[in-house]
Amino acid sequence: MKERFFKLNKWNILVENDKAKEAAIYNLYNGDIIELDEDWAKVIHYLQTGELISKVDHPKTPEIIQTLSDKSIGKCYDKLIYEEKTRKGMLLPLKGIQSPPPVINRFFIQLPTNCNLNCSFCNSLNSIPCLTCSNEKSEKNVEHFDYRRFLPRILDLKPINLILHGGNPFLLGNKLNNLVNQCKYLSESTQIWVVTHWKHLFSKIKENKRNLTENLNCYIVIPASNFNEDEDNSKKFCYTLDYVKNRLQSFVPVIVLDSDNNIERLREEIMKFNPQGLYVSHIYRKSNFREFNNSHFVRVNVETFWHNFYHHPCLYGTLALTSNGKILPCPHMKKEILADVMNDSEPFERIFGDREIDKYWNLNLGKIEKCKECIFRYGCFECRAVELKLTNDLLGKFLCSKVGH
């Protein structure tokens, strides 16, 4: 009988944890992450190291090979072969030569505005802190801190998304529209977003419909508690979504689970208005920390896998400017200050020229002690700001159902 070998094809990557005898196959073609039991992990491991099929002495070997072949995940060969796994971009990150221009996916700008809604969750830790509204006391106000002086330097970086957040942005009145319009003038390709509570948006629409610029996209924060048998709120809310659907470029609702209300009806109502997406943010409490999971598995294509191989799944491509001029790697990493635009003449030279940003952008999950052996680390999305808040350690990990608490 002819000796043969078996290899996973170029779209499928085996990730192993030898200590725990765990493994998973990442299918970069259809996005599946296939968790393997101990027997499958053992057999596939030996086959991938180049063992002849006949030398892999396990009763499940024929079944495993047949199943993977039928699903086009792997193939038998008459000789040992090597096939480079599918990837996009360069084999390794550039080192020793001039770096390419940074790609900024999200640049957050905190506005010096307050909020009078007094929501119960406002100062609570939640699972999507960067896309929920806040009411931090600003050290500056808009009269003393003119963002327009810094916009050209920010928009020279051509960020894909510029996100304005903090308090009630519409308190700025025409200054908000001027800010948005200047951003579009300086970088036409940049998408401008505002994070706001739905009640602020409703008030703005009722006050003056024409005074809401069409260049805007909105993350609309929606506390679940606002819809506890409150028909008046429901009518106002639907009026708001109907308006933004036809007026703004796009909108993404962010439901905050600040009550035990069932949100399925709310979710169904929202989807009628065709939002660009929808997020659900959980509130962290000591009583629910076991349900508050900060590790979310996503479908993994070629870009996602190699992005997470080298970089942090969320921090990479993110910068934030606070209302007092500090540049942070994330709007909720308050103590991780990269530069101060009020005192540094060339803040971005310091951040990118000296590569200080790499500490955060290149913080792939393999550098985090509790994550480094996890077979799901290349398909995991987490908020590092939440972990930093709970552990006081940039490399800490507390909230994960896979590694335990």
Coordinates of C-alpha atoms in Angstrom, one line a residue:
M1 CA 0.0 0.0 0.0
K2 CA 1.4 3.4 -1.0
E3 CA 2.5 5.6 2.0
R4 CA 0.6 8.9 2.1
F5 CA 0.5 12.1 4.1
F6 CA -2.3 14.4 5.1
K7 CA -2.2 18.2 5.4
L8 CA -4.8 20.9 6.2
N9 CA -5.2 23.2 3.2
K10 CA -4.0 26.8 3.0
W11 CA -7.3 28.2 4.3
N12 CA -7.2 26.2 7.5
I13 CA -4.8 26.8 10.4
L14 CA -4.3 24.6 13.4
V15 CA -3.9 26.4 16.8
E16 CA -2.8 24.3 19.7
N17 CA -2.4 24.4 23.5
D18 CA -0.1 21.5 24.2
K19 CA -0.4 21.8 28.0
A20 CA -4.1 21.5 28.1
K21 CA -4.2 19.1 25.1
E22 CA -6.6 21.5 23.3
A23 CA -6.7 22.6 19.7
A24 CA -8.9 24.4 17.2
I25 CA -8.9 24.8 13.4
Y26 CA -9.5 28.3 12.0
N27 CA -11.2 28.1 8.7
L28 CA -10.3 31.4 7.1
Y29 CA -12.5 30.7 4.1
N30 CA -15.9 30.5 5.9
G31 CA -15.0 32.0 9.3
D32 CA -15.6 28.9 11.4
I33 CA -13.5 28.1 14.5
I34 CA -13.7 24.4 15.0
E35 CA -12.9 23.3 18.5
L36 CA -11.3 19.8 18.6
D37 CA -11.6 17.2 21.3
E38 CA -8.4 15.6 22.6
D39 CA -8.4 12.6 20.2
W40 CA -8.9 14.8 17.1
A41 CA -6.3 17.3 18.4
K42 CA -3.7 14.5 18.9
V43 CA -4.2 12.9 15.5
I44 CA -4.2 16.2 13.5
H45 CA -1.1 17.4 15.4
Y46 CA 0.9 14.4 14.3
L47 CA -0.4 14.6 10.7
Q48 CA 0.6 18.3 10.5
T49 CA 4.1 17.6 11.8
G50 CA 4.7 15.4 8.7
E51 CA 4.0 11.9 10.1
L52 CA 2.9 9.3 7.6
I53 CA -0.7 8.4 7.9
S54 CA 0.2 4.8 8.6
K55 CA 2.4 5.9 11.6
V56 CA -0.4 7.8 13.4
D57 CA -1.6 4.9 15.5
H58 CA -5.0 5.9 16.7
P59 CA -8.4 4.2 16.0
K60 CA -10.0 7.5 14.9
T61 CA -7.3 8.4 12.3
P62 CA -9.3 7.1 9.2
E63 CA -12.5 8.8 10.4
I64 CA -10.8 12.1 11.0
I65 CA -9.0 12.1 7.6
Q66 CA -12.2 11.2 5.8
T67 CA -14.3 13.9 7.6
L68 CA -11.7 16.6 6.9
S69 CA -11.3 15.5 3.3
D70 CA -15.1 15.5 2.7
K71 CA -15.4 19.0 4.1
S72 CA -12.4 20.2 1.9
I73 CA -10.5 21.2 5.0
G74 CA -7.5 19.0 4.2
K75 CA -6.2 16.6 1.6
C76 CA -4.0 13.5 1.3
Y77 CA -0.7 13.6 -0.7
D78 CA 1.7 11.0 -2.0
K79 CA 4.6 13.0 -0.7
L80 CA 5.3 15.5 2.1
I81 CA 4.4 19.0 1.0
Y82 CA 4.5 22.5 2.4
E83 CA 1.9 25.0 1.5
E84 CA 2.0 28.6 2.8
K85 CA -1.1 29.5 4.7
T86 CA -3.4 32.2 3.1
R87 CA -2.6 35.7 4.3
K88 CA -2.9 39.3 3.1
G89 CA -0.1 41.8 3.4
M90 CA 3.5 41.1 4.4
L91 CA 4.8 37.9 5.9
L92 CA 6.1 39.8 9.0
P93 CA 5.7 43.4 10.3
L94 CA 8.3 45.8 8.9
K95 CA 11.4 46.2 11.0
G96 CA 14.6 48.1 10.4
I97 CA 13.2 50.2 7.6
Q98 CA 10.9 53.2 7.4
S99 CA 7.4 52.4 8.7
P100 CA 4.4 52.9 6.5
P101 CA 2.0 55.7 7.6
P102 CA -0.2 54.7 10.5
V103 CA -3.7 53.6 9.7
I104 CA -6.1 55.2 12.2
N105 CA -9.4 53.3 12.3
R106 CA -11.0 55.4 15.1
F107 CA -10.0 58.8 16.5
F108 CA -12.1 59.7 19.6
I109 CA -12.5 63.4 20.5
Q110 CA -14.0 64.1 23.9
L111 CA -16.2 67.2 23.9
P112 CA -16.3 69.5 26.9
T113 CA -20.0 69.2 27.5
N114 CA -22.1 67.9 30.4
C115 CA -25.4 66.0 30.6
N116 CA -28.4 66.4 32.9
L117 CA -30.1 63.1 32.4
N118 CA -28.6 61.4 35.5
C119 CA -28.8 57.9 34.0
S120 CA -28.2 55.2 36.6
F121 CA -25.5 53.5 34.5
C122 CA -23.6 56.7 33.7
N123 CA -20.6 56.1 36.0
S124 CA -20.8 52.3 35.9
L125 CA -18.4 50.0 34.1
N126 CA -20.0 48.6 30.9
S127 CA -18.9 46.2 28.2
I128 CA -18.7 48.9 25.4
P129 CA -17.5 52.0 27.3
C130 CA -16.2 53.8 24.2
L131 CA -19.7 53.8 22.5
T132 CA -21.9 54.7 25.5
C133 CA -22.4 58.2 26.6
S134 CA -20.7 59.7 29.7
N135 CA -20.9 62.8 31.9
E136 CA -17.4 63.5 33.1
K137 CA -16.6 66.8 34.6
S138 CA -14.5 68.7 32.1
E139 CA -11.5 70.7 33.2
K140 CA -12.0 73.0 30.2
N141 CA -14.9 74.4 28.3
V142 CA -15.4 75.1 24.6
E143 CA -14.5 78.7 25.0
H144 CA -11.1 77.9 26.3
F145 CA -10.3 74.8 24.3
D146 CA -10.7 75.3 20.6
Y147 CA -10.6 71.9 18.9
R148 CA -10.3 73.5 15.5
R149 CA -6.6 74.3 16.2
F150 CA -5.9 70.6 16.4
L151 CA -8.2 69.2 13.7
P152 CA -5.8 69.7 10.8
R153 CA -3.1 67.7 12.6
I154 CA -5.5 65.0 13.5
L155 CA -7.1 64.8 10.1
D156 CA -3.7 64.8 8.3
L157 CA -3.6 61.2 9.6
K158 CA -6.8 60.5 7.5
P159 CA -8.7 58.6 10.2
I160 CA -11.4 56.3 8.9
N161 CA -13.7 57.3 11.7
L162 CA -13.7 60.4 13.9
I163 CA -15.9 59.9 16.9
L164 CA -17.1 62.9 19.0
H165 CA -18.3 61.9 22.5
G166 CA -18.9 63.3 26.0
G167 CA -22.0 64.6 27.8
N168 CA -24.6 66.1 25.5
P169 CA -22.8 67.1 22.2
F170 CA -25.7 69.2 21.0
L171 CA -25.1 71.7 23.8
L172 CA -22.5 73.1 21.5
G173 CA -25.2 74.2 19.1
N174 CA -23.8 75.5 15.8
K175 CA -20.3 74.9 17.0
L176 CA -20.9 71.2 16.7
N177 CA -22.1 71.6 13.1
N178 CA -19.0 73.8 12.4
L179 CA -16.8 71.2 13.9
V180 CA -18.3 68.4 11.8
N181 CA -18.2 70.4 8.6
Q182 CA -14.6 71.4 9.1
C183 CA -13.7 67.7 9.6
K184 CA -15.4 66.8 6.3
Y185 CA -13.6 69.7 4.6
L186 CA -10.2 68.6 5.9
S187 CA -10.7 64.9 5.2
E188 CA -13.6 64.1 2.9
S189 CA -13.1 60.3 3.3
T190 CA -13.4 60.4 7.2
Q191 CA -16.7 59.3 8.6
I192 CA -17.8 61.7 11.5
W193 CA -19.7 60.1 14.4
V194 CA -21.4 61.5 17.5
V195 CA -22.1 59.4 20.6
T196 CA -25.3 60.6 22.2
H197 CA -28.3 59.5 24.3
W198 CA -31.5 59.1 22.3
K199 CA -33.2 61.7 24.4
H200 CA -30.7 64.4 23.5
L201 CA -31.1 63.6 19.9
F202 CA -34.9 63.7 20.2
S203 CA -34.7 67.2 21.9
K204 CA -32.4 68.4 19.2
I205 CA -34.7 67.3 16.4
K206 CA -37.7 68.9 18.1
E207 CA -35.9 72.1 18.7
N208 CA -34.6 72.6 15.2
K209 CA -34.7 69.9 12.5
R210 CA -32.7 71.9 10.0
N211 CA -29.9 72.5 12.5
L212 CA -28.7 68.9 12.4
T213 CA -25.9 68.4 9.8
E214 CA -26.3 65.7 7.2
N215 CA -22.6 64.9 7.4
L216 CA -23.2 63.1 10.7
N217 CA -23.4 59.5 11.8
C218 CA -24.7 58.6 15.2
Y219 CA -24.1 56.0 17.9
I220 CA -27.4 56.3 19.7
V221 CA -27.4 55.2 23.3
I222 CA -30.6 53.5 24.4
P223 CA -31.1 52.5 28.1
A224 CA -33.4 49.5 28.3
S225 CA -35.0 51.0 31.4
N226 CA -36.5 53.8 29.3
F227 CA -39.0 51.4 27.8
N228 CA -40.5 49.7 30.8
E229 CA -44.2 50.0 29.7
D230 CA -43.6 53.6 28.8
E231 CA -45.6 54.2 25.6
D232 CA -44.7 57.9 25.5
N233 CA -41.0 57.1 25.4
S234 CA -41.6 54.5 22.7
K235 CA -43.4 57.0 20.5
K236 CA -40.6 59.6 20.9
F237 CA -37.9 57.0 20.3
C238 CA -39.5 55.8 17.1
Y239 CA -40.0 59.4 15.9
T240 CA -36.2 59.9 16.5
L241 CA -35.1 56.8 14.6
D242 CA -37.4 57.6 11.7
Y243 CA -35.9 61.1 11.5
V244 CA -32.2 59.9 11.6
K245 CA -32.9 57.1 9.1
N246 CA -33.9 59.7 6.5
R247 CA -31.6 62.6 7.6
L248 CA -28.3 61.3 8.8
Q249 CA -25.7 59.3 6.9
S250 CA -26.1 56.3 9.2
F251 CA -26.8 55.3 12.8
V252 CA -25.9 52.5 15.1
P253 CA -28.0 51.9 18.3
V254 CA -26.3 50.9 21.5
I255 CA -28.7 49.2 23.9
V256 CA -27.6 49.5 27.6
L257 CA -28.9 46.7 29.8
D258 CA -29.5 48.8 32.9
S259 CA -32.6 46.8 33.9
D260 CA -34.0 43.3 33.7
N261 CA -36.3 44.2 30.8
N262 CA -36.5 41.8 27.9
I263 CA -35.0 43.7 25.0
E264 CA -36.2 41.5 22.2
R265 CA -39.2 43.8 21.5
L266 CA -36.9 46.8 21.6
R267 CA -34.5 45.1 19.3
E268 CA -37.2 44.2 16.8
E269 CA -38.5 47.8 16.8
I270 CA -35.0 49.2 16.2
M271 CA -34.4 46.8 13.2
K272 CA -37.4 48.2 11.4
F273 CA -35.4 51.4 10.8
N274 CA -32.5 49.6 9.1
P275 CA -29.6 50.6 11.4
Q276 CA -26.0 50.1 10.2
G277 CA -25.5 47.8 13.1
L278 CA -26.6 47.2 16.7
Y279 CA -24.6 46.7 20.0
V280 CA -25.8 45.6 23.4
S281 CA -23.8 46.9 26.4
H282 CA -23.9 45.0 29.7
I283 CA -23.4 46.7 33.1
Y284 CA -20.7 45.2 35.3
R285 CA -21.7 44.5 38.9
K286 CA -20.0 42.3 41.5
S287 CA -23.2 40.2 41.6
N288 CA -23.1 39.5 37.9
F289 CA -19.4 39.3 37.1
R290 CA -19.6 35.7 36.0
E291 CA -22.1 36.6 33.4
F292 CA -20.2 39.7 32.3
N293 CA -18.0 38.1 29.7
N294 CA -15.3 40.3 28.1
S295 CA -14.2 37.7 25.5
H296 CA -16.4 37.7 22.4
F297 CA -15.7 35.2 19.6
V298 CA -16.1 36.5 16.1
R299 CA -16.0 34.8 12.7
V300 CA -12.5 34.9 11.5
N301 CA -11.5 35.7 7.9
V302 CA -8.0 36.2 6.6
E303 CA -7.8 39.8 7.7
T304 CA -9.1 39.1 11.2
F305 CA -6.8 36.2 11.9
W306 CA -3.6 37.9 10.9
H307 CA -4.7 41.2 12.5
N308 CA -5.2 39.5 15.8
F309 CA -2.0 37.5 15.3
Y310 CA 0.1 40.7 15.4
H311 CA -2.1 43.3 17.1
H312 CA -4.7 43.9 19.8
P313 CA -8.2 43.3 18.3
C314 CA -9.6 46.6 19.6
L315 CA -6.7 49.0 20.5
Y316 CA -5.0 48.7 17.1
G317 CA -5.7 51.8 15.0
T318 CA -7.3 53.7 17.9
L319 CA -6.4 57.1 19.4
A320 CA -8.3 59.5 21.7
L321 CA -8.1 63.2 22.5
T322 CA -9.5 64.2 25.9
S323 CA -11.2 67.5 26.7
N324 CA -8.1 68.7 28.5
G325 CA -5.8 67.9 25.6
K326 CA -4.3 64.5 26.5
I327 CA -3.9 61.9 23.8
L328 CA -4.7 58.3 24.9
P329 CA -4.6 54.9 23.2
C330 CA -8.3 54.5 24.2
P331 CA -10.8 57.0 25.5
H332 CA -11.2 55.0 28.7
M333 CA -7.5 54.4 29.5
K334 CA -7.3 57.7 31.3
K335 CA -3.9 57.2 32.9
E336 CA -2.2 55.8 29.7
I337 CA -1.1 59.3 28.4
L338 CA 0.8 59.2 25.1
A339 CA 1.1 63.0 24.6
D340 CA -0.4 66.4 25.6
V341 CA -1.3 68.6 22.7
M342 CA -1.3 71.6 25.0
N343 CA 2.4 71.2 25.8
D344 CA 3.9 68.9 23.1
S345 CA 4.8 70.7 19.9
E346 CA 4.9 67.5 17.8
P347 CA 2.6 65.0 19.7
F348 CA 2.2 62.6 16.8
E349 CA 6.0 62.5 16.1
R350 CA 6.4 61.3 19.7
I351 CA 3.6 58.8 19.3
F352 CA 4.5 57.4 15.9
G353 CA 8.2 58.4 15.4
D354 CA 9.2 56.9 18.7
R355 CA 6.7 54.1 18.3
E356 CA 5.2 54.6 21.8
I357 CA 1.9 53.5 20.4
D358 CA 3.3 50.0 19.7
K359 CA 2.9 49.1 23.4
Y360 CA -0.9 49.2 22.8
W361 CA -1.4 48.5 19.1
N362 CA 0.8 45.5 19.1
L363 CA -0.5 44.1 22.3
N364 CA -1.8 40.9 20.8
L365 CA -3.5 38.4 23.1
G366 CA -0.5 36.1 23.0
K367 CA 1.3 38.7 25.2
I368 CA -1.4 38.4 28.0
E369 CA -0.5 35.7 30.5
K370 CA -4.0 34.3 30.9
C371 CA -4.7 34.4 27.1
K372 CA -1.4 33.4 25.6
E373 CA -2.2 29.6 25.5
C374 CA -5.9 30.0 24.6
I375 CA -6.8 28.4 21.3
F376 CA -9.4 31.0 20.7
R377 CA -7.1 34.1 21.0
Y378 CA -7.1 34.8 17.3
G379 CA -10.9 35.0 17.1
C380 CA -11.4 36.8 20.4
F381 CA -12.6 40.4 20.7
E382 CA -12.1 42.0 24.1
C383 CA -12.0 45.5 25.7
R384 CA -8.6 46.1 27.3
A385 CA -9.8 49.2 29.1
V386 CA -12.3 47.1 31.1
E387 CA -9.6 44.7 32.1
L388 CA -7.3 47.6 33.0
K389 CA -10.0 49.1 35.2
L390 CA -10.7 45.8 37.1
T391 CA -7.1 44.6 37.5
N392 CA -5.1 47.8 37.4
D393 CA -2.7 46.0 35.0
L394 CA -2.5 46.6 31.3
L395 CA -1.8 42.8 30.9
G396 CA -4.4 41.7 33.4
K397 CA -7.4 39.4 32.6
F398 CA -10.3 38.9 34.9
L399 CA -13.5 38.6 32.8
C400 CA -13.4 35.5 30.6
S401 CA -15.4 32.3 30.7
K402 CA -12.6 30.3 29.1
V403 CA -9.8 31.1 31.5
G404 CA -12.0 31.4 34.6
H405 CA -12.2 34.3 37.1

